[in-house]
Tab-separated table of C-alpha atoms in Angstrom:
chain	number	residue	atom	x	y	z
A	59	MET	CA	-18.140	10.889	-2.686
A	60	LYS	CA	-15.735	11.878	-5.443
A	61	ALA	CA	-16.713	12.042	-9.417
A	62	ILE	CA	-15.125	9.315	-11.662
A	63	ASN	CA	-13.880	10.429	-15.242
A	64	THR	CA	-17.111	8.284	-17.012
A	65	ARG	CA	-15.394	7.993	-20.224
A	66	LEU	CA	-12.089	6.279	-18.137
A	67	PHE	CA	-14.557	4.027	-16.278
A	68	PHE	CA	-15.936	2.353	-19.125
A	69	ARG	CA	-13.106	1.901	-21.193
A	70	VAL	CA	-11.113	-0.370	-18.081
A	71	ALA	CA	-14.577	-1.984	-17.524
A	72	GLY	CA	-15.031	-2.892	-20.944
A	73	CYS	CA	-11.415	-3.737	-21.057
A	74	LEU	CA	-12.288	-6.152	-18.199
A	75	LEU	CA	-15.029	-7.877	-19.707
A	76	LEU	CA	-13.171	-8.277	-22.664
A	77	GLY	CA	-10.509	-10.110	-21.141
A	78	PHE	CA	-7.470	-8.137	-21.666
A	79	PRO	CA	-4.519	-9.235	-20.199
A	80	LEU	CA	-3.796	-7.661	-16.141
A	81	GLY	CA	-0.691	-9.261	-16.172
A	82	VAL	CA	1.104	-10.565	-13.416
A	83	LEU	CA	-0.653	-9.464	-9.978
A	84	MET	CA	1.367	-8.007	-7.605
A	85	SER	CA	1.698	-9.876	-3.954
A	86	GLY	CA	3.470	-7.917	-1.331
A	87	GLY	CA	3.920	-4.295	-3.066
A	88	LEU	CA	6.043	-3.714	-6.362
A	89	ARG	CA	9.139	-3.066	-6.478
A	90	LEU	CA	10.711	0.138	-8.223
A	91	VAL	CA	13.360	-0.669	-10.408
A	92	ILE	CA	15.490	2.539	-11.796
A	93	GLY	CA	18.571	2.508	-13.476
A	94	ASN	CA	20.577	1.352	-16.618
A	95	GLN	CA	18.846	-1.911	-17.464
A	96	ALA	CA	22.128	-3.487	-18.924
A	97	ASP	CA	23.452	-2.862	-15.606
A	98	GLY	CA	20.561	-4.234	-13.347
A	99	GLU	CA	21.141	-1.616	-10.464
A	100	ALA	CA	18.794	-0.298	-8.201
A	101	SER	CA	18.435	3.383	-7.447
A	102	ILE	CA	18.061	5.376	-4.185
A	103	ASP	CA	14.378	5.363	-4.838
A	104	SER	CA	13.786	1.676	-4.982
A	105	GLN	CA	15.651	1.221	-1.404
A	106	ARG	CA	13.300	4.083	-0.217
A	107	HIS	CA	10.073	1.775	-0.947
A	108	LEU	CA	11.664	-1.186	0.232
A	109	HIS	CA	12.298	0.125	3.679
A	110	GLY	CA	8.630	1.458	3.712
A	111	GLN	CA	8.752	5.004	3.355
A	112	ASP	CA	6.175	7.143	1.529
A	113	GLU	CA	6.139	7.369	-1.883
A	114	ARG	CA	4.118	9.638	-1.680
A	115	THR	CA	6.412	12.304	-0.814
A	116	GLU	CA	7.978	12.511	-4.043
A	117	THR	CA	5.461	14.316	-5.766
A	118	ARG	CA	6.287	17.528	-3.659
A	119	THR	CA	9.445	18.267	-5.308
A	120	LEU	CA	9.173	21.253	-7.982
A	121	PRO	CA	7.146	20.403	-10.713
A	122	SER	CA	9.688	19.917	-13.716
A	123	PRO	CA	9.380	22.220	-17.002
A	124	GLY	CA	9.281	18.878	-19.150
A	125	LEU	CA	7.203	16.229	-20.179
A	126	ASP	CA	5.007	15.013	-16.688
A	127	TYR	CA	1.502	13.306	-15.936
A	128	ASP	CA	-1.099	15.278	-15.027
A	129	LEU	CA	-2.021	14.744	-10.840
A	130	ARG	CA	-5.566	14.661	-11.929
A	131	ARG	CA	-5.565	12.324	-14.021
A	132	ILE	CA	-3.820	10.010	-11.541
A	133	GLN	CA	-6.429	10.847	-9.338
A	134	GLU	CA	-9.087	9.674	-11.775
A	135	VAL	CA	-6.675	6.304	-11.813
A	136	GLU	CA	-7.197	5.876	-8.898
A	137	ASP	CA	-10.666	6.798	-7.768
A	138	LEU	CA	-11.386	4.034	-10.459
A	139	SER	CA	-9.270	1.452	-8.872
A	140	LYS	CA	-11.171	1.949	-6.048
A	141	ALA	CA	-14.578	1.736	-8.133
A	142	ILE	CA	-13.891	-1.515	-10.120
A	143	ASP	CA	-11.146	-3.029	-7.342
A	144	LYS	CA	-8.501	-3.374	-8.885
A	145	THR	CA	-4.695	-2.058	-8.493
A	146	VAL	CA	-3.747	1.071	-9.535
A	147	TYR	CA	-1.196	-0.764	-11.199
A	148	GLN	CA	-3.711	-2.900	-13.197
A	149	VAL	CA	-5.901	0.083	-14.379
A	150	PHE	CA	-2.408	1.193	-15.938
A	151	ASP	CA	-1.918	-1.715	-17.442
A	152	LEU	CA	-5.510	-1.929	-18.709
A	153	GLN	CA	-5.739	1.473	-19.988
A	154	TRP	CA	-2.316	0.718	-21.806
A	155	ASN	CA	-3.006	-2.581	-23.546
A	156	ALA	CA	-6.245	-1.374	-24.459
A	157	LEU	CA	-4.950	0.920	-26.907
A	158	GLU	CA	-5.003	0.060	-30.404
A	159	MET	CA	-1.444	0.225	-33.079
A	160	THR	CA	-1.906	2.867	-35.529
A	161	THR	CA	1.384	2.325	-36.751
A	162	ASP	CA	3.940	-1.016	-37.552
A	163	PHE	CA	7.695	-0.380	-39.102
A	164	SER	CA	7.266	-1.668	-41.929
A	165	GLU	CA	8.175	1.702	-43.946
A	166	TYR	CA	10.148	4.290	-42.753
A	167	ALA	CA	7.727	7.004	-44.202
A	168	ASN	CA	4.715	5.005	-42.059
A	169	VAL	CA	6.926	6.009	-38.894
A	170	GLU	CA	8.023	9.466	-40.211
A	171	THR	CA	4.101	10.360	-40.679
A	172	PHE	CA	3.310	9.227	-37.200
A	173	VAL	CA	5.955	11.326	-35.525
A	174	HIS	CA	4.739	14.207	-37.387
A	175	SER	CA	1.272	13.940	-36.007
A	176	ILE	CA	2.708	14.337	-32.368
A	177	PRO	CA	1.222	16.788	-30.707
A	178	VAL	CA	3.712	19.509	-29.657
A	179	ALA	CA	3.612	21.668	-26.650
A	180	GLY	CA	6.468	24.679	-26.715
A	181	GLU	CA	6.418	24.076	-30.573
A	182	ASP	CA	6.998	28.053	-30.551
A	183	LEU	CA	10.413	27.776	-29.035
A	184	LEU	CA	11.603	25.801	-32.170
A	185	SER	CA	12.642	26.905	-35.651
A	186	THR	CA	11.358	25.655	-38.401
A	187	PRO	CA	14.555	23.408	-39.084
A	188	GLN	CA	14.809	22.647	-35.334
A	189	LEU	CA	11.594	21.322	-35.335
A	190	ALA	CA	12.054	19.208	-38.684
A	191	GLN	CA	15.478	17.666	-37.481
A	192	LEU	CA	14.163	16.851	-33.897
A	193	ARG	CA	11.451	14.537	-35.636
A	194	LYS	CA	14.079	13.105	-37.882
A	195	ASP	CA	15.491	11.919	-34.917
A	196	ILE	CA	12.863	10.572	-33.322
A	197	ALA	CA	11.478	8.631	-36.755
A	198	THR	CA	15.042	7.172	-37.063
A	199	LEU	CA	15.318	6.412	-32.906
A	200	LEU	CA	12.067	4.097	-33.640
A	201	TYR	CA	12.011	2.911	-36.691
A	202	LEU	CA	15.696	1.367	-36.379
A	203	ASN	CA	14.969	0.034	-33.561
A	204	GLY	CA	11.638	-1.431	-34.595
A	205	ARG	CA	13.765	-3.104	-37.485
A	206	GLU	CA	15.994	-3.964	-35.415
A	207	ASP	CA	18.579	-2.495	-37.561
A	208	ARG	CA	21.063	-1.287	-34.830
A	209	ARG	CA	24.118	-0.724	-37.797
A	210	ARG	CA	22.303	1.570	-39.279
A	211	TRP	CA	21.092	3.246	-36.064
A	212	PHE	CA	24.855	3.340	-34.807
A	213	GLU	CA	26.376	4.806	-37.877
A	214	TYR	CA	24.025	7.693	-37.781
A	215	LEU	CA	24.996	8.436	-34.489
A	216	PHE	CA	28.900	8.192	-35.462
A	217	ALA	CA	27.931	10.216	-38.523
A	218	ALA	CA	27.106	13.201	-35.979
A	219	GLY	CA	30.025	13.212	-34.319
A	220	GLU	CA	29.352	10.823	-31.726
A	221	ALA	CA	32.254	8.455	-30.171
A	222	LEU	CA	31.620	5.046	-27.776
A	223	THR	CA	31.925	6.591	-23.952
A	224	SER	CA	34.493	5.222	-21.493
A	225	GLU	CA	31.596	4.075	-19.814
A	226	GLY	CA	30.231	1.904	-22.707
A	227	ARG	CA	33.623	0.209	-23.470
A	228	ASP	CA	34.192	-0.547	-19.605
A	229	LEU	CA	30.942	-2.126	-20.000
A	230	ILE	CA	32.160	-4.167	-23.406
A	231	ARG	CA	35.255	-5.064	-21.747
A	232	ARG	CA	33.753	-6.942	-18.847
A	233	LEU	CA	31.123	-8.868	-20.943
A	234	ALA	CA	34.085	-9.538	-23.224
A	235	GLU	CA	36.343	-11.054	-20.607
A	236	LYS	CA	33.405	-12.742	-19.196
A	237	GLU	CA	32.510	-14.695	-22.069
A	238	GLY	CA	36.474	-15.066	-23.080
A	239	LYS	CA	36.609	-13.315	-25.854
A	240	ALA	CA	38.823	-10.179	-25.182
A	241	ASP	CA	39.916	-9.972	-28.604
A	242	TRP	CA	36.640	-8.316	-29.384
A	243	MET	CA	38.506	-5.107	-27.689
A	244	ASP	CA	40.215	-4.673	-30.898
A	245	LEU	CA	37.652	-4.330	-32.972
A	246	GLU	CA	36.558	-0.590	-34.133
A	247	PRO	CA	33.886	1.485	-31.904
A	248	LEU	CA	30.596	0.213	-33.938
A	249	ASP	CA	31.504	-3.600	-34.088
A	250	GLN	CA	32.036	-3.417	-30.446
A	251	LEU	CA	28.630	-1.953	-30.397
A	252	LEU	CA	27.116	-4.560	-32.411
A	253	TRP	CA	28.602	-7.474	-30.775
A	254	TYR	CA	27.368	-6.103	-27.554
A	255	PHE	CA	23.960	-6.022	-28.222
A	256	SER	CA	23.909	-8.378	-30.430
A	257	SER	CA	21.394	-10.702	-28.200
A	258	TRP	CA	19.085	-7.444	-27.728
A	259	GLU	CA	15.485	-7.890	-29.095
A	260	ALA	CA	13.368	-4.851	-29.011
A	261	ASN	CA	10.432	-6.983	-29.564
A	262	TRP	CA	8.050	-4.126	-30.765
A	263	LYS	CA	5.555	-4.558	-33.201
A	264	GLY	CA	4.015	-1.198	-33.766
A	265	LEU	CA	3.158	2.348	-32.497
A	266	VAL	CA	0.069	3.734	-30.658
A	267	ALA	CA	-0.866	7.210	-31.773
A	268	GLU	CA	-3.508	8.220	-28.437
A	269	GLY	CA	-1.241	9.221	-25.738
A	270	SER	CA	1.814	9.885	-27.481
A	271	ARG	CA	2.794	13.523	-26.764
A	272	MET	CA	5.952	15.515	-26.912
A	273	LYS	CA	6.971	19.324	-24.720
A	274	VAL	CA	9.972	21.417	-25.886
A	275	PHE	CA	11.291	23.737	-23.229
A	276	ARG	CA	14.208	25.777	-21.854
A	277	THR	CA	16.075	25.563	-18.751
A	278	GLU	CA	19.005	26.991	-17.144
A	279	THR	CA	20.235	23.795	-15.719
A	280	ALA	CA	20.602	20.489	-16.339
A	281	GLU	CA	19.146	19.161	-12.650
A	282	ILE	CA	15.736	18.630	-13.523
A	283	GLU	CA	13.430	15.747	-12.708
A	284	ARG	CA	13.020	13.287	-15.202
A	285	PRO	CA	10.478	13.267	-17.972
A	286	ALA	CA	7.109	11.605	-16.955
A	287	ASN	CA	8.587	11.132	-13.312
A	288	ARG	CA	5.524	11.901	-11.580
A	289	LEU	CA	3.264	8.551	-12.945
A	290	MET	CA	5.645	5.925	-11.359
A	291	MET	CA	7.460	8.107	-8.603
A	292	HIS	CA	3.996	8.384	-7.597
A	293	ARG	CA	2.855	4.930	-7.344
A	294	PRO	CA	6.104	2.478	-7.430
A	295	ALA	CA	6.314	0.190	-10.702
A	296	GLY	CA	8.992	-0.959	-13.102
A	297	LYS	CA	10.948	1.619	-14.651
A	298	SER	CA	14.206	1.242	-16.916
A	299	THR	CA	16.272	4.098	-17.620
A	300	TYR	CA	18.433	3.182	-21.039
A	301	ALA	CA	21.780	5.046	-20.581
A	302	ARG	CA	23.902	6.075	-23.599
A	303	LYS	CA	26.854	4.308	-25.287
A	304	THR	CA	27.736	7.121	-27.387
A	305	THR	CA	28.045	10.468	-26.600
A	306	GLY	CA	28.629	13.484	-28.599
A	307	PRO	CA	31.776	16.171	-28.693
A	308	VAL	CA	29.723	18.438	-26.707
A	309	SER	CA	28.008	18.415	-23.296
A	310	ILE	CA	24.615	19.841	-21.414
A	311	ASP	CA	27.304	21.114	-19.301
A	312	ASP	CA	29.203	22.862	-22.252
A	313	GLN	CA	25.940	24.283	-23.692
A	314	LEU	CA	24.900	26.074	-20.723
A	315	MET	CA	28.474	27.117	-19.924
A	316	TRP	CA	28.390	28.890	-23.443
A	317	GLU	CA	24.398	29.982	-23.357
A	318	GLY	CA	23.448	29.936	-20.084
A	319	SER	CA	20.194	27.865	-21.189
A	320	VAL	CA	19.799	24.707	-22.775
A	321	LEU	CA	17.058	23.708	-25.504
A	322	MET	CA	15.276	20.573	-24.464
A	323	ALA	CA	12.157	18.062	-25.621
A	324	ASP	CA	10.391	15.374	-24.105
A	325	VAL	CA	9.042	12.773	-26.261
A	326	GLU	CA	6.744	10.204	-25.165
A	327	VAL	CA	5.836	7.443	-27.182
A	328	LEU	CA	3.856	4.056	-26.737
A	329	VAL	CA	4.625	1.453	-28.275
A	330	LYS	CA	3.222	-2.065	-28.309
A	331	ASN	CA	5.211	-5.107	-28.834
A	332	HIS	CA	4.558	-9.036	-29.432
A	333	GLN	CA	2.956	-10.234	-26.605
A	334	GLY	CA	0.200	-7.255	-27.097
A	335	MET	CA	1.671	-5.094	-24.339
A	336	VAL	CA	1.855	-1.553	-24.289
A	337	ARG	CA	4.426	0.592	-22.518
A	338	PRO	CA	5.260	4.304	-22.761
A	339	TYR	CA	9.024	5.027	-23.576
A	340	VAL	CA	9.964	8.734	-23.031
A	341	ALA	CA	13.326	10.281	-24.658
A	342	ARG	CA	14.829	13.420	-23.574
A	343	TYR	CA	16.817	15.356	-25.951
A	344	TRP	CA	18.949	18.546	-25.880
A	345	PHE	CA	19.663	21.266	-28.568
A	346	ASP	CA	23.451	21.249	-29.411
A	347	SER	CA	23.208	24.981	-30.885
A	348	GLU	CA	27.120	24.433	-32.103
A	349	GLY	CA	26.597	21.229	-34.020
A	350	ARG	CA	23.189	22.480	-34.979
A	351	ARG	CA	21.265	19.251	-34.036
A	352	TRP	CA	19.433	17.141	-31.536
A	353	ARG	CA	21.190	14.823	-28.959
A	354	LEU	CA	19.667	11.849	-27.285
A	355	GLN	CA	20.299	12.343	-23.439
A	356	PHE	CA	18.275	9.331	-22.600
A	357	VAL	CA	15.417	7.067	-22.706
A	358	ILE	CA	12.790	5.502	-19.949
A	359	LYS	CA	10.490	2.941	-20.062
A	360	TYR	CA	7.832	2.566	-17.746
A	361	SER	CA	5.535	-0.252	-16.980
A	362	THR	CA	3.624	-1.559	-13.981
A	363	LYS	CA	5.864	-4.298	-13.291
A	364	GLN	CA	9.460	-5.542	-14.015
A	365	ASP	CA	8.715	-6.792	-17.331
A	366	HIS	CA	11.185	-7.249	-19.917
A	367	HIS	CA	8.951	-7.636	-22.930
A	368	GLY	CA	10.880	-4.819	-25.137
A	369	SER	CA	14.041	-3.321	-24.903
A	370	ILE	CA	15.967	-0.074	-26.971
A	371	VAL	CA	19.156	0.438	-28.151
A	372	ILE	CA	20.636	4.105	-27.986
C-alpha cells in the first residue's frame, strides 16, 4: 500500500469534519472547458475528454520549462482521494478552500508586500531592475482587479505603449451591434474597453500566501506548454483562459527573431472570492528587451468545476 502524505491527510480530513464546502457533486464526469471566457469556446482538449479518450496522455508531453505541478503531489492527491472516498476534484477543492486569506485589497502597499513574499524560482536570471518591474506589474494587476478599478488598469497598459487588438475591437463591435449601441465604436479605445467590461466582476476578497509561487525561465520558442497545465490536464476540470484585449508594440516572435530567446515568468497566485472559494490564477509574462518592460501574455484560472465566481480583466 502506498504511503499517504500524513500532513495532507489530516488537513483534508479536518476540512471534512469542519464542514468546508465541497461544491457541486460531479455526475457523469466533469467537462474540461479551455478557451477565452468571454467567447466560451471549448478546446480540442475538452472534445478529447468528452469523447472518452484517455486524459492521462496529456502528461506524456515533454515537461514545460515554466511553472508546473509536481506529479508526486498529484499522486498524493489521488491516494488521498481513495483513502477518504472523495473524488480528486473534491480533494483539490477541500485543499484550496481550507487555505487562509492573508492579504486584502484595502491598500496597494499590502498587495505589494504580498507579491514581494512570493518565492521566485530562477531569480538569478533577472537583474535587480527586471525583478522590481515584474513585481510591480504583478502587484498592479492584482490590486486593480481586486479593487475593480478597470480604468486605472487600462490606463496603465496604454501608458506602457499597448493598443487595442483587432480581436478585441471585433469583440466590442459584436457586443455593440447585439445591444444596438453601434455608436460606442466611435469612442476612444479606453472607453470602449470600459464599456465592454462594465458588467464584469472580479468578486475577489483577498490573496492567499500559501501555494502562491513564481518561476522565471528562458526559452527559445514561444510554443511551450501553458503554465500549471499538468494539474488539470491530469484530471480534467474547469479552466478559463483570459485572452488579452490589448497588445504591446512588439511581440514574442519579434523578441525571438532579434535575440533568439525570450525571458519569461510564470506566476501562480491563489485568490479567495466572496463566496469563500479559493482558486489559483496563473499569469505568464515575457520580457520586452527593447521596451525594457514585462508584457502580460495571458491569465488562466484553474478550478475543480465550471465556476464563474470570479473573473479577471486583462
